[in-house]
Coordinates of C-alpha atoms in Angstrom, one line a residue:
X19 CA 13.0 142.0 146.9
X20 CA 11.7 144.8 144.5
X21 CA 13.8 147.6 146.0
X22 CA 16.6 149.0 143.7
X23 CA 20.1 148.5 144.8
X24 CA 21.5 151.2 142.6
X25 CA 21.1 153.7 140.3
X26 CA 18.1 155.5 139.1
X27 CA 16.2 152.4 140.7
X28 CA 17.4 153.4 143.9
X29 CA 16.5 157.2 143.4
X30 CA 13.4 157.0 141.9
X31 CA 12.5 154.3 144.2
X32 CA 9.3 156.0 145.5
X33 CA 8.3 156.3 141.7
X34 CA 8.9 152.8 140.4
X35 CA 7.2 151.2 143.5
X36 CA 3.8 149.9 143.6
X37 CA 1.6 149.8 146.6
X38 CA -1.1 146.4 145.3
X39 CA -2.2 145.0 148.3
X40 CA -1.9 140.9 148.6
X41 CA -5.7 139.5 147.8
X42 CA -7.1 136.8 149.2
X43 CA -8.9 134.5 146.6
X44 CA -11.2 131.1 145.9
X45 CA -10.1 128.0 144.1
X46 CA -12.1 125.3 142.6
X47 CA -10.9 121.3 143.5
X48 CA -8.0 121.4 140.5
X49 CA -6.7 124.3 142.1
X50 CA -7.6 127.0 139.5
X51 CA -8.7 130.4 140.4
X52 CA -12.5 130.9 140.7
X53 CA -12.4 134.5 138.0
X54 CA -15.8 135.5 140.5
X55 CA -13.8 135.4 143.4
X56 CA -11.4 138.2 142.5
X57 CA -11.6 141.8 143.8
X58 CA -12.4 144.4 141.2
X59 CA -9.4 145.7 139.6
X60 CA -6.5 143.0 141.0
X61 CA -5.9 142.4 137.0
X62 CA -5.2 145.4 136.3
X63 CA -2.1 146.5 134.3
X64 CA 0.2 149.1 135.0
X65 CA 1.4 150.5 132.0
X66 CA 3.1 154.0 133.1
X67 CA 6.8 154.1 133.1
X68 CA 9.6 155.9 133.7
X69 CA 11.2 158.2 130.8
X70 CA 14.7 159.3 131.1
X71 CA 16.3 162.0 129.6
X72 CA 19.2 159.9 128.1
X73 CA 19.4 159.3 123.8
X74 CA 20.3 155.7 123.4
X75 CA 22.3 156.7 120.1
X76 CA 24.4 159.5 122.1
X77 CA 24.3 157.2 124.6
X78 CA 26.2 154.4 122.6
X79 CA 28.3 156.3 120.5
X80 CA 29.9 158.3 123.7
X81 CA 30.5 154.8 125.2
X82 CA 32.1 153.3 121.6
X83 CA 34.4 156.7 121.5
X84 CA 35.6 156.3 125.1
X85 CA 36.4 152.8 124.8
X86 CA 38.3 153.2 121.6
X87 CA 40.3 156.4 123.5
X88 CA 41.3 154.2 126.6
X89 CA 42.1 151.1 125.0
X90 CA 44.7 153.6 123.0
X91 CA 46.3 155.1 126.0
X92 CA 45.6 152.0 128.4
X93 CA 43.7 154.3 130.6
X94 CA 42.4 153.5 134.2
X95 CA 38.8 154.5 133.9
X96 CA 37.0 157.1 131.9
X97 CA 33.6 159.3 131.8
X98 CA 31.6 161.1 129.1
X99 CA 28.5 163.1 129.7
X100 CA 26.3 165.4 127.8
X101 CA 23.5 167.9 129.3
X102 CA 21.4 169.9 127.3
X103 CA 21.8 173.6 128.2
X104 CA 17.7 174.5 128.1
X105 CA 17.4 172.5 131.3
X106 CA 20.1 170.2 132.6
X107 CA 18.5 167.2 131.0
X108 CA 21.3 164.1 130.3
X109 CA 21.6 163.4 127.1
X110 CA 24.3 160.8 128.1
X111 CA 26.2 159.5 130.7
X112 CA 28.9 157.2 130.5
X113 CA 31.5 155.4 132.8
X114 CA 33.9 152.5 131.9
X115 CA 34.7 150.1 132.8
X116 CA 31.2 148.8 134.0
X117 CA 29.2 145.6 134.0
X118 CA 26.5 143.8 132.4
X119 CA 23.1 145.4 134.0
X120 CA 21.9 141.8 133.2
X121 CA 24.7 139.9 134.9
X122 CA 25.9 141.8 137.6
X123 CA 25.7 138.9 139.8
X124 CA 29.2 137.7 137.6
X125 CA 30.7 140.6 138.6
X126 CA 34.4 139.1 140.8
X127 CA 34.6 141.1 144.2
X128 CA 37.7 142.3 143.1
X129 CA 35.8 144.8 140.4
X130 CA 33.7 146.0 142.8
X131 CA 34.8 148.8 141.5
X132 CA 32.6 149.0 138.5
X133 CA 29.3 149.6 140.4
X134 CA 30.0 152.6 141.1
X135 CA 28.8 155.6 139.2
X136 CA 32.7 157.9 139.6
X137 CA 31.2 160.9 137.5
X138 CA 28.7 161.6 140.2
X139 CA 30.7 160.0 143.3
X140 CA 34.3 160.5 142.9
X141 CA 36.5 163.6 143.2
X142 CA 39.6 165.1 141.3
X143 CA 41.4 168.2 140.5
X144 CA 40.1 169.4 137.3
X145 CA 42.3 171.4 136.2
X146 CA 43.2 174.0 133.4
X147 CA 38.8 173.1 132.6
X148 CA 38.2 175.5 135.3
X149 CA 39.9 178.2 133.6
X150 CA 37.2 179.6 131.7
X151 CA 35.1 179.4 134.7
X152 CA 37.7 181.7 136.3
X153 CA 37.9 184.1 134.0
X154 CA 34.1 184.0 134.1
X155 CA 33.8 185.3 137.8
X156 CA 37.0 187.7 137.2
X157 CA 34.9 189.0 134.4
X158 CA 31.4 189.4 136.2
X159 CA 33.4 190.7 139.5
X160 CA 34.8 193.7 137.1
X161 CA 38.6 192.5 138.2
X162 CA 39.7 191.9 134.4
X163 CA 38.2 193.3 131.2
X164 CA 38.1 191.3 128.3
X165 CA 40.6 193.1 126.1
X166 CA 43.3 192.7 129.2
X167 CA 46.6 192.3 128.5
X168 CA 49.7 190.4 131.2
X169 CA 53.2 189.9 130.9
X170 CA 53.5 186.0 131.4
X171 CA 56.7 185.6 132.7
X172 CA 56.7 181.7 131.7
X173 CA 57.1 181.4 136.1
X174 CA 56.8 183.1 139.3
X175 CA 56.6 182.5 143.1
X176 CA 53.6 182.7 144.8
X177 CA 53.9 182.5 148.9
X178 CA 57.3 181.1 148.5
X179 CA 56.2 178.4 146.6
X180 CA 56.9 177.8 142.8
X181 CA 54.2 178.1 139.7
X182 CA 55.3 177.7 136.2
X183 CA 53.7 177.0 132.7
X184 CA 53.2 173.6 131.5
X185 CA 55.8 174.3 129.1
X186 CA 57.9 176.4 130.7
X187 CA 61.2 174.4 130.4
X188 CA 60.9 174.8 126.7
X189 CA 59.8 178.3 126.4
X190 CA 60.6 180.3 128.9
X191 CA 58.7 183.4 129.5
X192 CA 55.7 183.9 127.0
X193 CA 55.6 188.0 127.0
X194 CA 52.2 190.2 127.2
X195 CA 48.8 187.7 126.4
X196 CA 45.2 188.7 126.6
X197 CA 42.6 186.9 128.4
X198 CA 41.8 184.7 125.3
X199 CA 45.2 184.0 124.6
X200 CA 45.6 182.9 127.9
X201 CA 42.7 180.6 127.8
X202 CA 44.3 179.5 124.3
X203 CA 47.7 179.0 125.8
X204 CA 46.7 177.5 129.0
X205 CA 48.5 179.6 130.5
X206 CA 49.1 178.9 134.4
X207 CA 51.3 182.0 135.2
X208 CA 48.2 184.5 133.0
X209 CA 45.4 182.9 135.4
X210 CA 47.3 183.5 138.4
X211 CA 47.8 187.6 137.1
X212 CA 44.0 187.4 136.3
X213 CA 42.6 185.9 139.9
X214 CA 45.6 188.6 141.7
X215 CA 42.8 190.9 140.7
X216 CA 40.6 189.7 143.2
X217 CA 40.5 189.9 146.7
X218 CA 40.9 186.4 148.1
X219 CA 37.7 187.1 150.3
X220 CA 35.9 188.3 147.3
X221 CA 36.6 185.1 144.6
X222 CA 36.1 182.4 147.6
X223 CA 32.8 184.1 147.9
X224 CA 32.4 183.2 143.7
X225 CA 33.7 179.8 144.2
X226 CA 30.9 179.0 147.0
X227 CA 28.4 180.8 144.7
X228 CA 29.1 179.1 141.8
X229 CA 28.2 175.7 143.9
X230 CA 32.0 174.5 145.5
X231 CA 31.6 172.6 148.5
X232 CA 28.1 171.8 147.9
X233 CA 26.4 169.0 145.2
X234 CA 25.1 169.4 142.1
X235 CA 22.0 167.9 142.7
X236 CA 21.4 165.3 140.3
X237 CA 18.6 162.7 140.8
X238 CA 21.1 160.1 141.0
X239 CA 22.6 158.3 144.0
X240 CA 25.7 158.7 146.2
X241 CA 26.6 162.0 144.9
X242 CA 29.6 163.6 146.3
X243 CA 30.0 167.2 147.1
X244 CA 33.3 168.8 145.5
X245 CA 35.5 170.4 148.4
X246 CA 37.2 173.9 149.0
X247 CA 39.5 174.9 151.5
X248 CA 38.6 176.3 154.9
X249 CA 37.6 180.7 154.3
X250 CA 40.6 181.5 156.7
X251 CA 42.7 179.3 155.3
X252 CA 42.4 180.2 151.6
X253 CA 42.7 183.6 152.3
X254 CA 45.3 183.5 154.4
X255 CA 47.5 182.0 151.7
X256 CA 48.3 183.3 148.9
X257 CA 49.3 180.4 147.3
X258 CA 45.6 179.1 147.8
X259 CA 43.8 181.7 145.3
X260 CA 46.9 180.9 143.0
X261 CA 46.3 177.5 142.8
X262 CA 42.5 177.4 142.5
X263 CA 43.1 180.1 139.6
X264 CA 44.7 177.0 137.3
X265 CA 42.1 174.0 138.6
X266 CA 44.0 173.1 141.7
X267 CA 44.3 172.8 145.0
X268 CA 40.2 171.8 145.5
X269 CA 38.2 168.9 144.0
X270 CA 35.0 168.3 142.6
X271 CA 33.2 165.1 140.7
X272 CA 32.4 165.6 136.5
X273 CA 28.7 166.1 137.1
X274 CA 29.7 169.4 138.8
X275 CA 31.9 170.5 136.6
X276 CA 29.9 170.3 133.4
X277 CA 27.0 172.1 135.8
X278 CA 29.4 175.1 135.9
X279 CA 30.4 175.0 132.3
X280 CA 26.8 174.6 131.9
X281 CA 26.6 178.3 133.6
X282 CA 28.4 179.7 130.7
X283 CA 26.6 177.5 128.3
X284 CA 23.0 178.4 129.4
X285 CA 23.6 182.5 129.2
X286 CA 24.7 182.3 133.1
X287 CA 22.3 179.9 134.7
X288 CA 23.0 177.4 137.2
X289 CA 20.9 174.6 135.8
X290 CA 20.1 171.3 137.9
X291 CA 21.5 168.3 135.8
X292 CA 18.8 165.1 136.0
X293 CA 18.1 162.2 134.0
X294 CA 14.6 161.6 134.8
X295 CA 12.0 163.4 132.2
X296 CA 8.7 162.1 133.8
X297 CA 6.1 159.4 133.9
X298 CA 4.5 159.0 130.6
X299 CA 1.2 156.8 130.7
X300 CA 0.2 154.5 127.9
X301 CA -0.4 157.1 125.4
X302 CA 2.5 158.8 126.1
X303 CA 1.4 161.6 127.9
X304 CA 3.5 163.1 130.8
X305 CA 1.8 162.5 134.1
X306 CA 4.8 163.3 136.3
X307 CA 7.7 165.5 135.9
X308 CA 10.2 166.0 138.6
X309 CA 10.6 169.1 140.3
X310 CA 13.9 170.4 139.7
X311 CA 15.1 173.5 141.6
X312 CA 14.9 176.7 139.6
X313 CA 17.8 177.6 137.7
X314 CA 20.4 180.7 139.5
X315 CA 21.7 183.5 137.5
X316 CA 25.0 183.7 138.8
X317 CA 27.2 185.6 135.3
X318 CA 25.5 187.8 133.1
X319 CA 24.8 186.8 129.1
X320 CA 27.1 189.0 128.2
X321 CA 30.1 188.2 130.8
X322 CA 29.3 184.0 129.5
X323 CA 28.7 185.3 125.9
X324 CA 32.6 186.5 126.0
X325 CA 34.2 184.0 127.5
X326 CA 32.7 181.3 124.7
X327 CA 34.0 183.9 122.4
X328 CA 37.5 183.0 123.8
X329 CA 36.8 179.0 124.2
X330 CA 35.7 178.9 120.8
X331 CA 39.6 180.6 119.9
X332 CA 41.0 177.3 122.0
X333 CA 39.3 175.4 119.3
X334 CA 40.4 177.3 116.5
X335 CA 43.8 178.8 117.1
X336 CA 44.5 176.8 120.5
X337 CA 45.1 173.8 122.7
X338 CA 41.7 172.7 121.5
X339 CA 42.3 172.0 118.0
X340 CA 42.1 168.7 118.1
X341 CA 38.2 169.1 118.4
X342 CA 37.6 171.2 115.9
X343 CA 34.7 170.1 113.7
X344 CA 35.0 172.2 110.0
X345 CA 31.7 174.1 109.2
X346 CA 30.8 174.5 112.9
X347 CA 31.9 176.6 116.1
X348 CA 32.3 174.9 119.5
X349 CA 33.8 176.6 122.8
X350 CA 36.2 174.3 124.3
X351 CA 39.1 174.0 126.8
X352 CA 41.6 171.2 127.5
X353 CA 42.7 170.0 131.0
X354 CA 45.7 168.1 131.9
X355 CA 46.1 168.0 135.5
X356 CA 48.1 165.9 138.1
X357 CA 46.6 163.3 140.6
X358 CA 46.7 164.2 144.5
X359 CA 48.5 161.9 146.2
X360 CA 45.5 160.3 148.2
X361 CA 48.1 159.9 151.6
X362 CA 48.6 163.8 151.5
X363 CA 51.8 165.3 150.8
X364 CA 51.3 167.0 147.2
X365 CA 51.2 165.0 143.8
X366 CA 51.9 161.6 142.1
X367 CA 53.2 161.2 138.7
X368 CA 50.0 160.1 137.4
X369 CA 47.8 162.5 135.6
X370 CA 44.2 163.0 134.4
X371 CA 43.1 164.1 131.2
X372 CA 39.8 166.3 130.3
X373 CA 38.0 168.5 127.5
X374 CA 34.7 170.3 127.6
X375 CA 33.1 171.5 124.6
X376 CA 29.9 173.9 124.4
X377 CA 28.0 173.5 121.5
X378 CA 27.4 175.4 119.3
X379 CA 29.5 178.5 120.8
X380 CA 27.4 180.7 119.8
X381 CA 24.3 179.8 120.7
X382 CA 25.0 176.9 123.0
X383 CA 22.0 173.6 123.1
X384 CA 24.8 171.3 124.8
X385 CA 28.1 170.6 127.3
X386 CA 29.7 167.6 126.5
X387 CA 32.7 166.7 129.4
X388 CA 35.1 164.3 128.7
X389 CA 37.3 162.9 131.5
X390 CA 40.0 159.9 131.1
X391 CA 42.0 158.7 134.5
X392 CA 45.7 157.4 134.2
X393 CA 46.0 157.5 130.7
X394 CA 49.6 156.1 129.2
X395 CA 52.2 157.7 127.5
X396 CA 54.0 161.1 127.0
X397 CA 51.3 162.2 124.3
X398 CA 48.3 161.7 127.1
X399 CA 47.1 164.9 127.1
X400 CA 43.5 166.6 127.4
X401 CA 43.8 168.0 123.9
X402 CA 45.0 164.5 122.3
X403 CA 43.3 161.6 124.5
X404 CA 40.0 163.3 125.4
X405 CA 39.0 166.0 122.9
X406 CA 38.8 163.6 120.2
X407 CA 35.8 161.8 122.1
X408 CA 33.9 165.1 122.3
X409 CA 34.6 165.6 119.1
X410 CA 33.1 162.5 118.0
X411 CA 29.9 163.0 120.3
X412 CA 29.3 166.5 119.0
X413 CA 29.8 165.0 115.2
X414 CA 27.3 162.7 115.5
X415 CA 24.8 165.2 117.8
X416 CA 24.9 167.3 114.2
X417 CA 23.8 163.9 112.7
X418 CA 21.2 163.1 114.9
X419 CA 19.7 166.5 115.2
X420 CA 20.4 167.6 111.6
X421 CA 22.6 170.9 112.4
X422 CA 23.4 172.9 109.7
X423 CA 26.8 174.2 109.5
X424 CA 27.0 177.9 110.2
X425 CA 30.1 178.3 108.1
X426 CA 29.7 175.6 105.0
X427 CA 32.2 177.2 103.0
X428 CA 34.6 175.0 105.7
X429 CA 33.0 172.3 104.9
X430 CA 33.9 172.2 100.6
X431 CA 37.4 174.1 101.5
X432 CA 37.9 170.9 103.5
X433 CA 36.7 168.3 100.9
X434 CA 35.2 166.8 104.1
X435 CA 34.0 163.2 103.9
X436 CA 30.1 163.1 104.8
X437 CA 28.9 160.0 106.4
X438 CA 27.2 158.4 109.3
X439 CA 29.1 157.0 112.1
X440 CA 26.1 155.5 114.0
X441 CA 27.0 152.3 115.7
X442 CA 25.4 149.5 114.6
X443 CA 24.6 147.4 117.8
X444 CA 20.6 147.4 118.8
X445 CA 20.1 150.3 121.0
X446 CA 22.0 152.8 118.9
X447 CA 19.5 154.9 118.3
X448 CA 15.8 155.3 119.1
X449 CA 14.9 157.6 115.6
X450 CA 15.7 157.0 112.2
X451 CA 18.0 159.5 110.7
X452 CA 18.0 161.7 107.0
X453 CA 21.4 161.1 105.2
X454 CA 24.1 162.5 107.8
X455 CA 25.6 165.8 106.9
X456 CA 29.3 165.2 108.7
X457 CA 30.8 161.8 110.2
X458 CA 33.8 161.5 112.7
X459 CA 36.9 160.3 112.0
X460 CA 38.1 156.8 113.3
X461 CA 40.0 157.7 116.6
X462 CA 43.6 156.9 116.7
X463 CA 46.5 158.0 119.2
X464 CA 48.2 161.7 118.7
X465 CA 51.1 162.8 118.7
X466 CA 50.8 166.6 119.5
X467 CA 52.6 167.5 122.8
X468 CA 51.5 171.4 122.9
X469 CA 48.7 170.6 125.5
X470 CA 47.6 171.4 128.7

């Protein structure tokens, strides 16, 4: 019927729709048109089209990494997505499973499922991700500095109600931590101490700032706005701000959450993520570009410029080593959370793994979020199931965009291997590359358990 059913055909619907009228027109006795007896202009050929923001190559290679990562720990379902921190464009944005674009028709009714779009519909706890963002508004609200220093006590009651390091049962209390060891540690008890700083009134009024409870706004259908508790009921509790302070207790979708780790990214800016560029006409001029809504300072560069100074030290000295790329700098943080129990009543055994990286931490140009559902085994972890699949997005983003290293000495220290890991099928990549400078190593199951 010409109308899109889903997806950026459904969104852009009003964009991709033409308004011909039907013409009425003359035949001769064979049945042939009679060319005089067409109005002006009924042949004419629409050649505009649609450009997305989306890089086939990133594209592909983020699908072929999260594939390989939940085939390894027989994970339910999993998401990658890239923005670029200069304006929210998509670079990429996976979900698996899915479907054949060309086939969906094959699609059994019992993987319905697989239409849907979870990294812009579908809600969950993120976790120790939100950490940095935490530290971010404790930061800009004056509550912390960054040289701060708390006793981590390993646990502690909050409201009568217990809260306890992920690895508490084998270490015990930790002893006095700064804010970036903290972040390093994913520490639960440390966030707690940090958000205690606040009053509850005060960081609820950061969280609905910052976008919780509201959407990101991407140009995509059947978005879902993350939630937050009720004002008088989070600050009435005092286990509420706790919870919140270590990614629980509220729920958003991964479009929202790489928005807000876009926020530190982007020097402090709330940028709109979109996959739509424009309308290009034959000779590839832009003739229509979206309106997006203009970006919100909501930290200053300097409160965002610190905490990638501490996500970079997860990388290097911290849960986020497994994505660390030798020669270059990336801001990261793990996330290892467990799954609401969807009938109420606290939490299953089932877990969900995450790792955002900024790139480079310095001077950030991308977010790329990683999220795996139900993965399998005691290993499953954010730092060994989905930092690996950043890793391997950012590796070949170097490629592709011929990065330099900003600390090459790493590089011959390292005896690093240089070579392209660029897939091979047809839409791989849409430009031709110079001899790659870095390649990603072939994703296999860890075995590190120090993660959160």
């Amino acid at each position: 019927d010409h109308r899109g059913q889903a997806g950026v055909e459904l969104s852009q619907e009003k964009l991709l729709e033409r308004t011909d009228q039907a013409s009425d027109v003359v035949q001769d006795g064979r049945g042939r048109l009679i060319p005089s007896s067409l109005p002006a202009g009924v042949l004419r050929v629409d050649r505009t089209r649609l450009q997305l923001t989306i890089d086939a190559r990133t594209q592909s290679v983020a699908r072929q990494a999260l594939r390989s990562q939940m085939k390894n720990y027989g994970a339910k379902r999993g998401t990658v997505l890239v923005m670029d921190t200069k304006d929210g464009g998509l670079r990429a944005l996976v979900t698996e499973p899915t479907y054949d674009p060309n086939n969906f028709d094959k699609v059994p009714q019992s993987k319905y499922e697989v239409f849907k779009n979870w990294a812009v519909s579908d809600l969950y706890e993120p976790g120790s991700t939100f950490k940095p963002i935490n530290v971010a508004i404790a930061l800009e609200a004056g509550a912390i500095q960054a040289d701060t220093v708390f006793n981590d006590e390993g646990s502690l009651t909050v409201g009568g109600w217990p809260v306890a390091n992920f690895d508490y049962e084998q270490r015990g209390a930790v002893g006095p931590l700064s804010i970036s060891q903290i972040l390093q540690r994913s520490s639960n008890v440390g966030m707690v101490h940090i958000i205690q700083q606040m009053k509850p009134a005060s960081y609820y009024g950061w969280l609905e700032r910052i976008g919780l409870g509201d959407i990101a706004g991407i140009d995509l259908p059947a978005e879902t706005p993350s939630t937050l508790k009720p004002q008088e009921q989070f600050i009435s509790y005092v286990i509420e701000p706790a919870t919140t302070a270590f990614g629980q207790g509220f729920s958003l979708t991964p479009i929202q959450l790489l928005q807000m780790h876009g926020i530190l990214a982007s020097g402090g800016k709330l940028l709109t993520p979109h996959v739509v560029k424009g309308v290009m006409n034959e000779e590839g001029e832009e003739v229509y570009q979206p309106k997006l809504n203009p970006p919100r300072q909501i930290f200053s560069p300097a409160t965002t410029a610190k905490v990638r100074e501490m996500m970079m030290a997860v990388v290097e000295e911290g849960t986020g080593k497994p994505a660390r790329i030798p020669g270059y700098r990336l801001g990261g943080k793990t996330g290892t959370a467990q799954k609401a129990d969807p009938n109420g009543g606290g939490y299953t055994r089932a877990k969900i793994t995450s790792f955002v990286g900024i790139f480079p931490a310095l001077e950030p140009r991308y977010v790329v979020l990683s999220v795996i559902d139900e993965p399998i085994g005691a290993d499953a972890f954010g730092s060994t199931v989905a930092a690996p699949i950043v890793k391997a997005v950012i590796e070949d983003i170097i490629v592709a965009d011929k990065i330099s290293p900003s600390h090459p000495q790493e590089i011959a220290a390292d005896n690093v291997t240089i070579e392209s890991s660029t897939p091979s099928t047809p839409d791989a990549a849409t430009t031709s590359t110079t001899p790659p400078a870095i390649s990603p190593s072939p994703i296999t199951p860890a075995t590190d358990r120090k993660a959160q």
